Coordinates of C-alpha atoms and ligand atoms in Angstrom, one line a residue:
X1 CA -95.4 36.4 10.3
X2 CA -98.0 34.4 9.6
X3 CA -96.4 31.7 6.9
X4 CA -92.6 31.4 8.9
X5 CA -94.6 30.5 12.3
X6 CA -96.9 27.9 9.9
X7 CA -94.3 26.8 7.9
X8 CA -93.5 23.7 10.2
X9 CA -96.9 22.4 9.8
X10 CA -97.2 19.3 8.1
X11 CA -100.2 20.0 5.1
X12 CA -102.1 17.5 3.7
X13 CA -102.2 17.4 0.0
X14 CA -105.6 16.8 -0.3
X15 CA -106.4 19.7 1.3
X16 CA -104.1 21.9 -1.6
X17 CA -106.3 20.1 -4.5
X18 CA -109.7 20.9 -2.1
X19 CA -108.2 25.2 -1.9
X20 CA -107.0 25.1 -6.1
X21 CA -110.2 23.2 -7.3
X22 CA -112.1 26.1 -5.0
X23 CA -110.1 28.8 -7.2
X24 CA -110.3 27.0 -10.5
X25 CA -113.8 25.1 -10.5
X26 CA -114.5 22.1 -8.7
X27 CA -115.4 18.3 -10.7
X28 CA -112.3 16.4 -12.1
X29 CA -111.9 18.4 -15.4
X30 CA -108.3 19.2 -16.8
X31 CA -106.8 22.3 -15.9
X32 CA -104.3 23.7 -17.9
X33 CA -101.2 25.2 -16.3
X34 CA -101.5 28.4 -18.7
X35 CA -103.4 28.7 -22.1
X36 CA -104.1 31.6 -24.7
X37 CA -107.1 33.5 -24.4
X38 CA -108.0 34.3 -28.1
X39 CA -110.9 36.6 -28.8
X40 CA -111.5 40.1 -30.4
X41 CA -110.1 41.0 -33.5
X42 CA -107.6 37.7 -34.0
X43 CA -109.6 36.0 -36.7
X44 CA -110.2 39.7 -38.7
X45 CA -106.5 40.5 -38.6
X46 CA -105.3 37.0 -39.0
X47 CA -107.6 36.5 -42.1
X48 CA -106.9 39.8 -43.5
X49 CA -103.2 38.5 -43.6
X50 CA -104.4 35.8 -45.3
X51 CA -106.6 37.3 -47.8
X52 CA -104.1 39.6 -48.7
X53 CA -101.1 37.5 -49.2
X54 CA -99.1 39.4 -46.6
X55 CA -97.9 36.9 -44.0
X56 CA -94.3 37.0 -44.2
X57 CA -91.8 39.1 -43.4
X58 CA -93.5 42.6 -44.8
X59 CA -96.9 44.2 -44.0
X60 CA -98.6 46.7 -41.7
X61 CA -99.3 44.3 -39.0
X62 CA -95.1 44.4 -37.4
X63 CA -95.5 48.3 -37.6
X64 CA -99.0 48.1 -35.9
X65 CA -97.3 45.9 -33.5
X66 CA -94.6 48.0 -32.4
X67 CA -96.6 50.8 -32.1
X68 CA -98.8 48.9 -30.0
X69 CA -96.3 47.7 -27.5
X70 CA -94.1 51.2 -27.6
X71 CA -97.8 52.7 -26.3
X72 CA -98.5 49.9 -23.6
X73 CA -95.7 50.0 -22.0
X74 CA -95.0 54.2 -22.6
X75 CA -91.4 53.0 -24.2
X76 CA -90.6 55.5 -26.9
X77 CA -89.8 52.6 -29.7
X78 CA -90.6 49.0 -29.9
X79 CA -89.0 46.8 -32.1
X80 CA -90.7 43.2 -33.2
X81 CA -88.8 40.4 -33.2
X82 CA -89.4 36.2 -33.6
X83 CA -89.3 35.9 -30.2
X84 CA -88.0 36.8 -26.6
X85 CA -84.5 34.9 -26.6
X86 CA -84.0 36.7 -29.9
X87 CA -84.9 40.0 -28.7
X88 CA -82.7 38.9 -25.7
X89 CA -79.5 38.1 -27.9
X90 CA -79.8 41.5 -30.1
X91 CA -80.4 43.9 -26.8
X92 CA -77.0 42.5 -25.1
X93 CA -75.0 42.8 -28.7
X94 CA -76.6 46.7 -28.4
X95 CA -75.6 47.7 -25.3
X96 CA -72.2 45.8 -25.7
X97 CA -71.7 42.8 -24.7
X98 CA -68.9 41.2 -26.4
X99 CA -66.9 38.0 -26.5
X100 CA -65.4 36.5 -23.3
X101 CA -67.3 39.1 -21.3
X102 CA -69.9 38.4 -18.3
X103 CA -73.5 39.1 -17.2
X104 CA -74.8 39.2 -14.0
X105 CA -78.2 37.7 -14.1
X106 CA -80.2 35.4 -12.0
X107 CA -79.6 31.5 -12.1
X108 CA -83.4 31.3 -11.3
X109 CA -84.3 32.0 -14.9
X110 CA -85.5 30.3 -17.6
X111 CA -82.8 29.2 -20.1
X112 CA -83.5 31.7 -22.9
X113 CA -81.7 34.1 -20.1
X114 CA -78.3 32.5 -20.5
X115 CA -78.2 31.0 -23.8
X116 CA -78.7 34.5 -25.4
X117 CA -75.9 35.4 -23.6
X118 CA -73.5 32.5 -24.8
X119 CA -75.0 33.0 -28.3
X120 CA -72.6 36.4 -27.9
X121 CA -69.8 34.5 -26.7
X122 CA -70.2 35.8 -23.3
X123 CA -70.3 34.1 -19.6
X124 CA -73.5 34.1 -17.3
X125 CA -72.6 35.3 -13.7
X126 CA -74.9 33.9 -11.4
X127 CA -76.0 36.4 -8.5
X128 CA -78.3 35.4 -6.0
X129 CA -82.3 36.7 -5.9
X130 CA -84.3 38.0 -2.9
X131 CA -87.7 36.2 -1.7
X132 CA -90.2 39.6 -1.8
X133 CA -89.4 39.4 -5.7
X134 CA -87.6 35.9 -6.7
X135 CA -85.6 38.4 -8.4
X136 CA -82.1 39.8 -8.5
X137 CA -81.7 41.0 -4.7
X138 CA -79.9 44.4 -5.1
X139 CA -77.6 44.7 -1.9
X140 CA -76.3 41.1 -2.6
X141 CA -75.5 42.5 -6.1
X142 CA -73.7 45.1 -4.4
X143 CA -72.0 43.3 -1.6
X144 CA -70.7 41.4 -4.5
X145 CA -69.4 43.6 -6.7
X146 CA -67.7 45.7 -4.0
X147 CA -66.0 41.9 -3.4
X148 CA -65.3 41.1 -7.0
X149 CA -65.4 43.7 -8.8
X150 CA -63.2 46.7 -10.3
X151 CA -62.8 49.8 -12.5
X152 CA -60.2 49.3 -14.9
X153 CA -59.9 51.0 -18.1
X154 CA -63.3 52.7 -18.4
X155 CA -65.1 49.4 -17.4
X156 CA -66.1 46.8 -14.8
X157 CA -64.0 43.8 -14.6
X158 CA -64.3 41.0 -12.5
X159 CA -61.0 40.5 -10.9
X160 CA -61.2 37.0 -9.9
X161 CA -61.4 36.1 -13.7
X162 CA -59.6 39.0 -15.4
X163 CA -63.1 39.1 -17.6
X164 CA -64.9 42.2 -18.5
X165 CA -68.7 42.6 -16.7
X166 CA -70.6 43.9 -20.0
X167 CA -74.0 43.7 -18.8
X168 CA -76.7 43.1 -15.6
X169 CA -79.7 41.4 -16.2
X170 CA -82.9 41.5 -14.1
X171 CA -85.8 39.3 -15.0
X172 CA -89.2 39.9 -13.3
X173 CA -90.0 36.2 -12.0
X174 CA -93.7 35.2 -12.8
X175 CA -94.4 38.6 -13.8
X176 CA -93.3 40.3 -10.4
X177 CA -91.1 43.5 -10.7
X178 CA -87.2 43.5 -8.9
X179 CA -86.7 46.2 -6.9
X180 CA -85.4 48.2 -9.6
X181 CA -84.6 52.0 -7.9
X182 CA -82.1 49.9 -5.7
X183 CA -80.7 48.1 -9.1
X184 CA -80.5 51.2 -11.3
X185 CA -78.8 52.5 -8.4
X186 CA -75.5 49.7 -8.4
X187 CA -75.5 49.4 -12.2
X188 CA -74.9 53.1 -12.2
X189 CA -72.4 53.3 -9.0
X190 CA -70.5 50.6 -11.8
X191 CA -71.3 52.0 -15.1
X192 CA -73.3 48.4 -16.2
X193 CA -76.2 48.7 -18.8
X194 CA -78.9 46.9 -17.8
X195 CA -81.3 44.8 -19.7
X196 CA -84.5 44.2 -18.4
X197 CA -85.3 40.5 -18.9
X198 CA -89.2 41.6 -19.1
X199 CA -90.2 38.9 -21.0
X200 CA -92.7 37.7 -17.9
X201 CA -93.7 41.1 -16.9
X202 CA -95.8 42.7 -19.3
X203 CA -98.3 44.6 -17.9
X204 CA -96.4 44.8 -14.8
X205 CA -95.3 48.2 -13.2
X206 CA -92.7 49.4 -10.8
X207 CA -93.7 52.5 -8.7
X208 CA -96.3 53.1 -11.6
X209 CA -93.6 52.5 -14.4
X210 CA -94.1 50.0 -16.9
X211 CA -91.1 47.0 -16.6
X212 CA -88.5 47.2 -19.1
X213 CA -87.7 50.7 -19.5
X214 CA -85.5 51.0 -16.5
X215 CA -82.6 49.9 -18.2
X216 CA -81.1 51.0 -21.8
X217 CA -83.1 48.2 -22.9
X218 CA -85.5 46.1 -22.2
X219 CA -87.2 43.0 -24.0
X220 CA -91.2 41.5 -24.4
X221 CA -92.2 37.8 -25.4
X222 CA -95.1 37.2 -26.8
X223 CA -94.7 33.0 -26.6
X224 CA -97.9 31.0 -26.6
X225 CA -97.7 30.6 -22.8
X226 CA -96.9 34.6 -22.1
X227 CA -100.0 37.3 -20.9
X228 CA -100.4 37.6 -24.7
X229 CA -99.4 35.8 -27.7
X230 CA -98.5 36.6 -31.5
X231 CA -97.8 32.8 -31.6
X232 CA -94.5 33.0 -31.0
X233 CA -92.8 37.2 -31.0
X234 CA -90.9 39.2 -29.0
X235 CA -90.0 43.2 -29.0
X236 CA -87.0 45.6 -27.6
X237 CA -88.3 48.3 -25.9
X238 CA -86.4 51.4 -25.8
X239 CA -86.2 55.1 -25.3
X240 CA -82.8 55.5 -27.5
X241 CA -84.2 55.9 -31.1
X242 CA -80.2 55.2 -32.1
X243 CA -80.8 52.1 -30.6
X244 CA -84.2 51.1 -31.8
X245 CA -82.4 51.6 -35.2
X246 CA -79.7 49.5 -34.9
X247 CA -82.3 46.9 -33.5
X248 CA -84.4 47.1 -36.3
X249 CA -81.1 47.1 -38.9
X250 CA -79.6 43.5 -37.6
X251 CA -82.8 42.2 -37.0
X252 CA -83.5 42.2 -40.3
X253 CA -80.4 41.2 -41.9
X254 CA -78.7 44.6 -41.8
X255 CA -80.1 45.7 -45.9
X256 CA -79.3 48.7 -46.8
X257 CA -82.8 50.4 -47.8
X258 CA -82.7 50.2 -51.7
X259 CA -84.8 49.4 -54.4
X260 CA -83.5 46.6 -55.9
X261 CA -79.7 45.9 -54.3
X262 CA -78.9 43.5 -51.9
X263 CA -76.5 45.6 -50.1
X264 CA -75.8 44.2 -46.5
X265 CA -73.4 46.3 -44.5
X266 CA -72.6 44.3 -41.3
X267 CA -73.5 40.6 -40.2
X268 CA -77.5 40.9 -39.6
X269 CA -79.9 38.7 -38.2
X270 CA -83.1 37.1 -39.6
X271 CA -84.9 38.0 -36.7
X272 CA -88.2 39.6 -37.7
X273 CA -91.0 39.4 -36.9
X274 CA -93.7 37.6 -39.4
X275 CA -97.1 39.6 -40.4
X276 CA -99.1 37.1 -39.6
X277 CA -98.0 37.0 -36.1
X278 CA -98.0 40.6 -35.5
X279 CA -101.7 40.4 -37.0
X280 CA -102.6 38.2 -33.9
X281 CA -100.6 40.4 -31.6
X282 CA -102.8 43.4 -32.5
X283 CA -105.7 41.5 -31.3
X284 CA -104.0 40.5 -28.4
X285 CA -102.8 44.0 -27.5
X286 CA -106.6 44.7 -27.5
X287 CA -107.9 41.8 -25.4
X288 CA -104.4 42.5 -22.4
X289 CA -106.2 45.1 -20.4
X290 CA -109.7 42.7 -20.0
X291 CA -106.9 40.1 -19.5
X292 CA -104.8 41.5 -16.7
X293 CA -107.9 42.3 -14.6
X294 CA -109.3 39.0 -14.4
X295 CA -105.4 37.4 -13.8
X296 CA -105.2 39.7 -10.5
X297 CA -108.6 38.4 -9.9
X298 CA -107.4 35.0 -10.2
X299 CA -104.4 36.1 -8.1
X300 CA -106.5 37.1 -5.0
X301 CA -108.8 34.1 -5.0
X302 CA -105.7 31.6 -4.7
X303 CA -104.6 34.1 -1.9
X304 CA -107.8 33.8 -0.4
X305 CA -108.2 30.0 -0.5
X306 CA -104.8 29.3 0.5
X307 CA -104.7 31.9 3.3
X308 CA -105.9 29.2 5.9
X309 CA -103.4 26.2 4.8
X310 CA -100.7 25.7 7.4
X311 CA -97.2 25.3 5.9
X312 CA -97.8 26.8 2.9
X313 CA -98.2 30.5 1.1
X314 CA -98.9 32.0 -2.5
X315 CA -96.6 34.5 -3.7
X316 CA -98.0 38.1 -4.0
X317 CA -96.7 41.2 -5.3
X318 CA -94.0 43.3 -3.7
X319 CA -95.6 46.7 -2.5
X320 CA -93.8 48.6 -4.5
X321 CA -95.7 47.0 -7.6
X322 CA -98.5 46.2 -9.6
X323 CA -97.9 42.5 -10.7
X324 CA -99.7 41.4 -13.9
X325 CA -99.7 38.0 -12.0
X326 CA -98.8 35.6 -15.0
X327 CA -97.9 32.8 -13.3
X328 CA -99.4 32.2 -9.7
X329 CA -97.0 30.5 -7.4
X330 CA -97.6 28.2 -3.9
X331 CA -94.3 28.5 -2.0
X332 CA -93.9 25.4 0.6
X333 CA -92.3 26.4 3.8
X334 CA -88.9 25.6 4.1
X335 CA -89.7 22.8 6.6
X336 CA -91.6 21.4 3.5
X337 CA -89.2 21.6 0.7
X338 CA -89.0 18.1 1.0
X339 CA -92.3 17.4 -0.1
X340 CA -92.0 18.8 -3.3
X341 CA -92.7 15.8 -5.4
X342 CA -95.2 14.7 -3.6
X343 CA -97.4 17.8 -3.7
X344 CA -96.6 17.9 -7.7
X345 CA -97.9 14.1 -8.2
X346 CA -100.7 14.7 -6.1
X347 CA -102.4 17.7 -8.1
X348 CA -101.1 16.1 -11.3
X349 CA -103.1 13.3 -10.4
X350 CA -106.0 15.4 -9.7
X351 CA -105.8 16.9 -13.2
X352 CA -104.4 20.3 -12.3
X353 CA -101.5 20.8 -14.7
X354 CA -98.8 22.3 -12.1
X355 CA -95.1 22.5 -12.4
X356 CA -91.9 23.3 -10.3
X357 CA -90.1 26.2 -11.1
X358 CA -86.9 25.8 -14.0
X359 CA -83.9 24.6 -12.4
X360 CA -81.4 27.1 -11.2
X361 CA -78.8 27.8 -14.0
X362 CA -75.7 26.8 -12.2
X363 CA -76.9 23.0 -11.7
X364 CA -77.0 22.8 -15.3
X365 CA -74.4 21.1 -17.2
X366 CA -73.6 23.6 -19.5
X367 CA -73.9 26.7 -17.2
X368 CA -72.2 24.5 -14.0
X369 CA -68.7 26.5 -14.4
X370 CA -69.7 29.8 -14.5
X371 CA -68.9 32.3 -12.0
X372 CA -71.4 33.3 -9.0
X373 CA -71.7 33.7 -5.8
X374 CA -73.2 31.8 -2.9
X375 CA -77.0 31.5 -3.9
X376 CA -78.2 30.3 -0.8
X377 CA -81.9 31.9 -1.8
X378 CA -82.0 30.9 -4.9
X379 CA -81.3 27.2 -4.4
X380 CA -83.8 27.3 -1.0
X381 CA -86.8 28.9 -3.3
X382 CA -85.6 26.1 -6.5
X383 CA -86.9 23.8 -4.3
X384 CA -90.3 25.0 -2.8
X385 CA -92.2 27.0 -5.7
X386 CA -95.1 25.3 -7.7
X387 CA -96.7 27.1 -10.4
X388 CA -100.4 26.5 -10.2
X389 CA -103.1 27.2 -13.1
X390 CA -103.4 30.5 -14.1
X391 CA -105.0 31.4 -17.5
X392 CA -107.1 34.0 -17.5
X393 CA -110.1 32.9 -18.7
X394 CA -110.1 31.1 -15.0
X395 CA -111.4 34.5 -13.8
X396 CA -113.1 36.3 -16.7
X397 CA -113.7 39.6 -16.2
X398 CA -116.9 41.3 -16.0
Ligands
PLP401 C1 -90.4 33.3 -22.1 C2 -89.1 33.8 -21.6 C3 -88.0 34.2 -22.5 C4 -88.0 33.9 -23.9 O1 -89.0 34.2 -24.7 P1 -89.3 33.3 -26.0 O2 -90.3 34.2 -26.7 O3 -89.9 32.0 -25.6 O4 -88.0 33.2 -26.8 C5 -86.9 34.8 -22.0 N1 -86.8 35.0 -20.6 C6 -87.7 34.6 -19.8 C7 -87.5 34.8 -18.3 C8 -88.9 34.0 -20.2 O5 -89.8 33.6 -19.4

């Protein structure tokens, strides 16, 4: 093991900024940690939308969408939504979750992964993620549950806090799939939905599956920093048409189909999706194959000019998938945690727009009392990943 026997070697920063200026072009211009690549049909669609008057809340564009994402990603229904968190918040109501309930998730998320959870009343329960995937780590999931968990009245409970487990979700850190056979596995053993956090992952298979349909439900964003952007969107993916329907109903506003009555028959959601953005996710949809080449181009020349730097690695996909690569990510050994700070400043300073990795969930203040167990990985990892540059147009393709 190549990186644990280096990972005591002190680096020298300067020789990080010499390997990522290799990857992303050499001279002192800015690089951006992750921009858009806009080309294709964006400016057609867009000003058709435009021309037409339709850039609101009707139009072709939000069918077109969903059709385009249900045939990416070989889901049998998409549903288009405002954006991820949204389409976060209505798959949990769908499968269940209710009020003073919990879901498992990882506390190495970013936000939107808890707050749609609280927006349904119910608790985040924080379980600890493996290092092959920075993602939920199944047989710590199951250690736990065996520990904490218990059937009672045709559900899960937790019986260290008497609350009902309504939900697990997985989310595929930086676009690189969990092990999900192993997950599918304990949710069933427990009779937990899952929802598939997917909103980093498009593009990204497990065993040749596309992310998000290993669970009842899984959700897409399409924010400006994501593979591909609508501007701001997200989508449910599904193969239960029931629940594709009910998706579509609440998220937008639960109207009876009529032609003139506003006839509302449960509390909806203004969640849809606007034409104009679906317009630009069309194009988008067109440009993601081109794109996801040249990102596991990208991917591979980081690995390449960071294969030789003591103490430090890059994250690569687990063998048992095919990574869109969306974010690449240097992982300091754990001898080097400590220098965290100093290896942000230093490419900062040398123009390359990196970042850490979000803080973990449970040091939050408003996520600090929820239950979890130990998350000895998740706190070592919080500390050592640094998101480098990785737009696509940093490695066009041919
Ligand atoms: C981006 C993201 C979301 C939310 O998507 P938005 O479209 O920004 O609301 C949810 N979960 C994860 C893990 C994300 O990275």
């Amino acid at each position: 093991m190549t990186v644990q026997s280096q990972s005591d070697t002190r680096f020298d920063t300067a020789r990080l900024i010499e390997s990522a200026r290799q990857v992303v072009g050499g001279g002192s211009e800015f690089i951006p940690l992750h921009t858009p690549t806009i080309g294709g049909s964006a400016w057609t669609y867009v000003k058709e939308c435009l021309d037409t008057g339709w850039v609101s809340s009707a139009g072709a564009y939000v069918t077109r969408f969903e059709e385009e994402a249900a045939t990416f990603t070989g889901a049998k229904r998409a549903v288009a939504v405002v954006n991820g968190t949204a389409a976060l918040h209505t798959a949990l109501m769908l499968v269940g979750v209710e009020a003073g309930d919990e879901v498992i998730m990882p506390s190495l998320t970013f936000v939107a992964t808890a707050n749609a959870t609280r927006y349904c009343g119910a608790v985040p329960h924080f379980v600890d993620i493996e290092t092959r995937s920075l993602g939920l780590d199944p047989a710590k999931l199951a250690a736990h549950l065996d520990r904490i968990a218990e059937r009672r009245g045709g559900g899960t409970v937790n019986r260290e806090t008497g609350q009902r487990i309504g939900a697990v979700v997985p989310m595929h850190t930086f676009g690189h799939p969990v092990d999900l056979d192993a997950l599918v596995e304990v949710c069933d053993r427990w009779g937990l939905p899952m929802v598939e956090d997917a909103a980093e992952s498009l593009g990204s298979y497990y065993k040749g599956r596309h992310t998000g349909r290993f669970g009842r439900v899984g959700i897409l964003s399409f924010n400006g920093n994501k593979v591909i952007t609508a501007g701001a969107g997200g989508a449910l993916i599904t193969d239960d048409e029931q629940l594709a329907e009910r998706a579509k109903h609440i998220t937008t506003t639960a109207k009876r189909p009529h032609r003139w009555a506003y006839y509302h028959d449960v509390t909806g959601y203004n969640y849809r999706m606007p034409n104009l953005n679906a317009a630009l996710g069309c194009a988008q949809f067109e440009q993601l194959p081109g794109l996801l080449e040249a990102k596991r181009k990208l991917a591979d020349r980081y690995a390449e000019a960071f294969a030789d730097v003591p103490g430090v690695s890059i994250l690569r996909e687990p063998a048992y998938a095919r990574s869109n690569y969306w974010l690449n990510a240097l992982l300091l050994g754990e001898g080097q945690a400590d220098r965290r700070d100093e290896v942000l400043d230093a490419l900062c300073g040398a123009d390359l727009q990196v970042r850490p990795v979000w803080i973990p969930m449970h040091e939050l203040p408003m996520y600090q009392q929820c239950p979890r167990m130990d998350l000895p990985v998740t706190e070592s990892i919080a500390r050592r990943v640094i998101n480098l540059p990785s737009s696509a147009d940093l490695a066009p393709s041919a």
